[in-house]
Amino acid sequence: MANLKEIRSRISSVSSTMQITSAMKMVSAAKLKKAQDAITAMRPYADKLTELLQTLSATLNDDAGSVFATQREVKKVLIVAITSNRGLAGAFNSNIIKEVNKLTNETYANQEVSYIAIGKKANDAFKKSNKVIANNSDVFDDLTFENVAAIAQGLMDKFVAGDFDKIEIVYNKFKNAATQIVMTEQFLPLIPVEAEANVNADYIFEPSKVEIVEQLIPKSLKIQLYKGIRDSFASEHGARMTAMHKATDNAKELRDQLKLTYNKARQAAITNEILEIVGGAEALNN
């Protein structure tokens, strides 16, 4: 009977866990809808802004380039790692940490690498290296363009000041609830684009291409970072919903197995008791 008691306790524990994971799945599903709508709505704007900026930049002379396009010998690299503040999201955070470690140990093995953490999981992963120069995990408490723009402005200031020669952003791009794609995007310097023929055919520029580019570049960079964080935010809820769905299914399967084991053990115990009673009755009759 002690064995049966232990199995009953496990069934109760697994059932409680299943209720928790099921509730977390529903919460993430509700948050995912809002986050998915936000990133889906802003992608066309961000893509068109980048396209326009590249078209304009491609037609400028080299001496009219922006300070953000300055190509320097890469000695110091800054990696912006975007994760979540909480776990229980499958491989969502670990994939980012692996990619950042790969960049550090392979791509930039001969450079001095520092990190900016956006998400507590990134900060926890890299703070022991003493290379985390800033932790902006609180941005998820109030995820607005203004708050992200302040972080982007700080990155631009560091690049212009020469603190870093290259800045990379690593984040999860949202594809659907079950799929997140690890992305590494170069934030600064701006990637040069080759000029195309007749790019001016459908545009009249006022006041001038140079002034427009100088105004668009900071805005485009802020939008790029905001899009990356929004992508990561939607991906987090999708990953957590999927992880909690799988956890709920696994808990249900384990609970059913435990119930089957319990019923078999109970049946065996009852059978043994009957055999003992029958055996005792036969002994008395003899």
Short mmCIF file of C-alpha atoms in Angstrom, two decimals:
data_model
loop_
_atom_site.label_atom_id
_atom_site.label_comp_id
_atom_site.label_asym_id
_atom_site.label_seq_id
_atom_site.Cartn_x
_atom_site.Cartn_y
_atom_site.Cartn_z
CA MET A 1 0.00 0.00 0.00
CA ALA A 2 2.95 2.33 0.54
CA ASN A 3 3.74 1.95 -3.14
CA LEU A 4 0.18 2.90 -4.07
CA LYS A 5 0.39 5.95 -1.84
CA GLU A 6 3.57 7.05 -3.57
CA ILE A 7 1.98 6.65 -7.00
CA ARG A 8 -1.09 8.63 -5.91
CA SER A 9 1.21 11.41 -4.72
CA ARG A 10 3.00 11.49 -8.08
CA ILE A 11 -0.32 11.57 -9.96
CA SER A 12 -1.43 14.54 -7.86
CA SER A 13 1.90 16.33 -8.45
CA VAL A 14 1.83 15.76 -12.21
CA SER A 15 -1.80 16.91 -12.41
CA SER A 16 -0.90 20.15 -10.61
CA THR A 17 2.01 20.71 -12.97
CA MET A 18 -0.26 20.11 -15.95
CA GLN A 19 -2.70 22.75 -14.71
CA ILE A 20 0.13 25.28 -14.35
CA THR A 21 1.61 24.62 -17.80
CA SER A 22 -1.85 24.74 -19.38
CA ALA A 23 -2.53 28.12 -17.76
CA MET A 24 0.86 29.47 -18.89
CA LYS A 25 0.12 28.30 -22.42
CA MET A 26 -3.16 30.23 -22.49
CA VAL A 27 -1.52 33.37 -21.08
CA SER A 28 1.26 33.24 -23.69
CA ALA A 29 -1.28 32.64 -26.46
CA ALA A 30 -3.16 35.78 -25.43
CA LYS A 31 0.03 37.87 -25.30
CA LEU A 32 1.28 36.40 -28.57
CA LYS A 33 -1.69 37.73 -30.54
CA LYS A 34 -0.98 41.32 -29.50
CA ALA A 35 2.79 41.01 -30.00
CA GLN A 36 2.34 39.32 -33.40
CA ASP A 37 0.00 42.07 -34.59
CA ALA A 38 2.53 44.72 -33.51
CA ILE A 39 5.52 43.23 -35.36
CA THR A 40 3.44 42.37 -38.44
CA ALA A 41 2.17 45.94 -38.64
CA MET A 42 5.59 47.60 -38.39
CA ARG A 43 7.60 45.33 -40.72
CA PRO A 44 6.39 46.93 -44.00
CA TYR A 45 7.25 50.40 -42.67
CA ALA A 46 10.68 49.32 -41.45
CA ASP A 47 11.47 47.50 -44.71
CA LYS A 48 10.35 50.45 -46.87
CA LEU A 49 12.37 52.90 -44.77
CA THR A 50 15.47 50.72 -45.14
CA GLU A 51 14.87 50.39 -48.89
CA LEU A 52 14.52 54.16 -49.30
CA LEU A 53 17.63 54.81 -47.24
CA GLN A 54 19.67 52.34 -49.27
CA THR A 55 18.41 53.85 -52.53
CA LEU A 56 19.44 57.32 -51.44
CA SER A 57 22.77 56.24 -49.97
CA ALA A 58 23.71 54.42 -53.17
CA THR A 59 23.48 57.64 -55.18
CA LEU A 60 25.63 59.76 -52.87
CA ASN A 61 29.29 60.46 -53.43
CA ASP A 62 31.75 58.86 -51.06
CA ASP A 63 32.60 62.21 -49.50
CA ALA A 64 28.93 62.74 -48.62
CA GLY A 65 28.69 59.61 -46.54
CA SER A 66 27.36 59.60 -43.01
CA VAL A 67 29.50 59.21 -39.89
CA PHE A 68 27.49 56.05 -39.29
CA ALA A 69 28.88 54.54 -42.50
CA THR A 70 32.52 55.02 -41.51
CA GLN A 71 34.44 51.80 -42.10
CA ARG A 72 37.26 51.30 -39.58
CA GLU A 73 39.60 48.44 -38.84
CA VAL A 74 37.60 46.17 -36.58
CA LYS A 75 39.34 45.96 -33.23
CA LYS A 76 36.45 46.41 -30.78
CA VAL A 77 33.09 44.74 -31.34
CA LEU A 78 29.86 45.29 -29.42
CA ILE A 79 27.21 42.56 -29.51
CA VAL A 80 23.65 43.41 -28.48
CA ALA A 81 22.12 40.15 -27.22
CA ILE A 82 18.31 40.23 -27.10
CA THR A 83 16.72 37.53 -24.94
CA SER A 84 13.79 37.41 -22.52
CA ASN A 85 13.55 38.21 -18.83
CA ARG A 86 11.98 34.85 -18.01
CA GLY A 87 12.61 31.24 -18.90
CA LEU A 88 10.29 28.31 -19.63
CA ALA A 89 10.45 29.12 -23.34
CA GLY A 90 12.25 26.09 -24.71
CA ALA A 91 15.46 26.85 -26.59
CA PHE A 92 14.50 30.50 -27.14
CA ASN A 93 17.20 31.98 -24.90
CA SER A 94 19.82 29.27 -25.26
CA ASN A 95 19.86 29.69 -29.06
CA ILE A 96 20.76 33.38 -28.68
CA ILE A 97 23.45 32.61 -26.10
CA LYS A 98 24.95 29.94 -28.38
CA GLU A 99 25.00 32.32 -31.34
CA VAL A 100 26.65 35.07 -29.30
CA ASN A 101 29.28 32.62 -28.01
CA LYS A 102 29.89 31.48 -31.59
CA LEU A 103 30.44 35.06 -32.73
CA THR A 104 32.75 35.69 -29.78
CA ASN A 105 34.85 32.55 -30.10
CA GLU A 106 34.92 32.16 -33.89
CA THR A 107 33.96 35.21 -35.95
CA TYR A 108 35.56 37.77 -33.61
CA ALA A 109 38.12 35.56 -31.90
CA ASN A 110 40.87 38.11 -32.60
CA GLN A 111 38.85 41.16 -31.59
CA GLU A 112 37.89 42.63 -28.23
CA VAL A 113 34.21 41.80 -27.71
CA SER A 114 31.78 43.48 -25.30
CA TYR A 115 28.06 42.93 -24.73
CA ILE A 116 24.89 44.87 -24.10
CA ALA A 117 22.18 42.67 -22.61
CA ILE A 118 18.53 43.26 -23.44
CA GLY A 119 16.86 40.59 -21.34
CA LYS A 120 17.84 39.15 -17.96
CA LYS A 121 18.80 35.79 -19.46
CA ALA A 122 21.47 37.43 -21.62
CA ASN A 123 22.78 39.39 -18.65
CA ASP A 124 22.94 36.23 -16.50
CA ALA A 125 24.79 34.37 -19.25
CA PHE A 126 27.50 36.96 -19.90
CA LYS A 127 27.91 38.94 -16.69
CA LYS A 128 30.54 36.53 -15.35
CA SER A 129 32.80 37.49 -18.24
CA ASN A 130 32.81 41.11 -16.98
CA LYS A 131 32.20 42.25 -20.57
CA VAL A 132 28.58 43.38 -20.16
CA ILE A 133 28.77 47.17 -20.38
CA ALA A 134 25.01 47.72 -19.98
CA ASN A 135 21.91 45.80 -18.97
CA ASN A 136 18.70 47.14 -20.52
CA SER A 137 16.42 44.33 -19.41
CA ASP A 138 13.90 46.79 -17.98
CA VAL A 139 12.90 47.85 -21.51
CA PHE A 140 10.41 44.95 -21.57
CA ASP A 141 8.56 46.50 -18.61
CA ASP A 142 7.45 49.31 -20.93
CA LEU A 143 8.20 48.34 -24.52
CA THR A 144 7.77 51.59 -26.43
CA PHE A 145 9.61 53.10 -29.36
CA GLU A 146 10.83 55.99 -27.19
CA ASN A 147 12.51 53.65 -24.70
CA VAL A 148 14.16 51.59 -27.44
CA ALA A 149 15.20 54.75 -29.30
CA ALA A 150 17.17 55.85 -26.24
CA ILE A 151 19.12 52.57 -26.31
CA ALA A 152 19.74 52.92 -30.07
CA GLN A 153 20.96 56.48 -29.58
CA GLY A 154 23.43 55.24 -27.00
CA LEU A 155 24.75 52.69 -29.50
CA MET A 156 25.13 55.34 -32.17
CA ASP A 157 26.97 57.63 -29.76
CA LYS A 158 29.39 54.85 -28.83
CA PHE A 159 30.15 54.14 -32.48
CA VAL A 160 30.67 57.80 -33.41
CA ALA A 161 32.92 58.27 -30.38
CA GLY A 162 35.07 55.39 -31.59
CA ASP A 163 34.38 53.18 -28.57
CA PHE A 164 33.50 50.36 -30.95
CA ASP A 165 34.32 49.69 -34.58
CA LYS A 166 31.38 47.36 -35.22
CA ILE A 167 28.03 46.68 -33.54
CA GLU A 168 25.99 43.52 -34.10
CA ILE A 169 22.46 42.66 -32.98
CA VAL A 170 21.50 39.05 -32.21
CA TYR A 171 17.81 38.23 -31.75
CA ASN A 172 15.05 35.75 -32.57
CA LYS A 173 13.01 36.71 -35.63
CA PHE A 174 9.34 35.76 -35.37
CA LYS A 175 8.10 33.48 -38.14
CA ASN A 176 5.20 31.75 -36.44
CA ALA A 177 4.29 30.45 -33.00
CA ALA A 178 6.38 27.32 -33.47
CA THR A 179 9.33 28.78 -35.40
CA GLN A 180 11.84 31.44 -34.41
CA ILE A 181 14.88 32.24 -36.57
CA VAL A 182 18.11 33.37 -34.90
CA MET A 183 19.24 36.54 -36.68
CA THR A 184 22.57 38.37 -36.59
CA GLU A 185 22.30 41.85 -38.08
CA GLN A 186 25.02 44.44 -38.48
CA PHE A 187 23.81 47.60 -36.76
CA LEU A 188 26.85 49.79 -37.36
CA PRO A 189 28.62 50.72 -39.52
CA LEU A 190 25.98 50.91 -42.23
CA ILE A 191 26.43 48.30 -44.92
CA PRO A 192 27.36 50.03 -48.21
CA VAL A 193 24.99 49.48 -51.12
CA GLU A 194 26.05 49.58 -54.76
CA ALA A 195 24.41 52.25 -56.86
CA GLU A 196 21.82 51.18 -59.41
CA ALA A 197 20.97 52.82 -62.69
CA ASN A 198 18.12 55.35 -62.82
CA VAL A 199 17.36 55.23 -59.08
CA ASN A 200 16.36 58.90 -59.25
CA ALA A 201 13.79 58.43 -62.00
CA ASP A 202 10.67 58.54 -59.79
CA TYR A 203 11.87 60.86 -57.00
CA ILE A 204 12.20 64.60 -56.48
CA PHE A 205 14.41 65.31 -53.47
CA GLU A 206 13.79 68.31 -51.23
CA PRO A 207 15.81 69.80 -49.61
CA SER A 208 18.61 67.47 -50.79
CA LYS A 209 19.57 63.82 -50.78
CA VAL A 210 22.41 64.43 -48.32
CA GLU A 211 20.18 66.16 -45.77
CA ILE A 212 17.44 63.56 -46.15
CA VAL A 213 19.91 60.72 -45.61
CA GLU A 214 21.40 62.41 -42.55
CA GLN A 215 17.92 62.66 -41.03
CA LEU A 216 16.79 59.19 -42.08
CA ILE A 217 19.81 57.23 -40.85
CA PRO A 218 19.30 57.78 -37.09
CA LYS A 219 15.59 57.09 -37.44
CA SER A 220 16.24 53.97 -39.51
CA LEU A 221 18.70 52.64 -36.92
CA LYS A 222 16.22 53.22 -34.12
CA ILE A 223 13.53 51.43 -36.12
CA GLN A 224 15.94 48.55 -36.80
CA LEU A 225 16.59 48.00 -33.09
CA TYR A 226 12.92 48.43 -32.21
CA LYS A 227 11.94 45.87 -34.85
CA GLY A 228 14.51 43.42 -33.50
CA ILE A 229 13.23 43.76 -29.94
CA ARG A 230 9.61 43.51 -31.12
CA ASP A 231 10.48 40.40 -33.13
CA SER A 232 12.13 38.89 -30.05
CA PHE A 233 9.15 39.81 -27.87
CA ALA A 234 6.70 38.06 -30.19
CA SER A 235 9.06 35.10 -30.59
CA GLU A 236 9.30 34.74 -26.81
CA HIS A 237 5.56 34.30 -26.39
CA GLY A 238 5.38 31.94 -29.34
CA ALA A 239 8.23 29.83 -27.97
CA ARG A 240 6.73 29.79 -24.48
CA MET A 241 3.28 28.85 -25.78
CA THR A 242 4.80 25.99 -27.78
CA ALA A 243 6.96 24.85 -24.87
CA MET A 244 4.03 24.91 -22.44
CA HIS A 245 1.86 23.05 -24.95
CA LYS A 246 4.47 20.29 -25.18
CA ALA A 247 4.91 20.29 -21.39
CA THR A 248 1.15 19.92 -20.92
CA ASP A 249 1.02 17.02 -23.39
CA ASN A 250 3.97 15.33 -21.67
CA ALA A 251 2.39 15.80 -18.26
CA LYS A 252 -0.88 14.32 -19.50
CA GLU A 253 0.97 11.33 -20.96
CA LEU A 254 2.90 10.80 -17.72
CA ARG A 255 -0.29 11.12 -15.65
CA ASP A 256 -2.03 8.50 -17.80
CA GLN A 257 0.94 6.15 -17.42
CA LEU A 258 0.95 6.64 -13.66
CA LYS A 259 -2.79 5.98 -13.49
CA LEU A 260 -2.30 2.77 -15.47
CA THR A 261 0.54 1.74 -13.16
CA TYR A 262 -1.60 2.60 -10.13
CA ASN A 263 -4.55 0.54 -11.38
CA LYS A 264 -2.29 -2.42 -12.13
CA ALA A 265 -0.68 -2.22 -8.70
CA ARG A 266 -4.06 -1.87 -7.01
CA GLN A 267 -5.43 -4.83 -8.96
CA ALA A 268 -2.39 -6.90 -8.00
CA ALA A 269 -2.81 -5.93 -4.35
CA ILE A 270 -6.51 -6.89 -4.39
CA THR A 271 -5.69 -10.19 -6.12
CA ASN A 272 -3.06 -10.99 -3.48
CA GLU A 273 -5.53 -10.23 -0.69
CA ILE A 274 -8.14 -12.53 -2.26
CA LEU A 275 -5.56 -15.28 -2.64
CA GLU A 276 -4.56 -14.89 1.00
CA ILE A 277 -8.20 -15.09 2.12
CA VAL A 278 -8.86 -18.14 -0.02
CA GLY A 279 -5.68 -19.77 1.17
CA GLY A 280 -6.57 -19.08 4.79
CA ALA A 281 -10.10 -20.49 4.34
CA GLU A 282 -8.76 -23.68 2.76
CA ALA A 283 -6.27 -24.09 5.61
CA LEU A 284 -9.11 -23.83 8.16
CA ASN A 285 -11.22 -26.37 6.27
CA ASN A 286 -8.35 -28.83 6.23
#
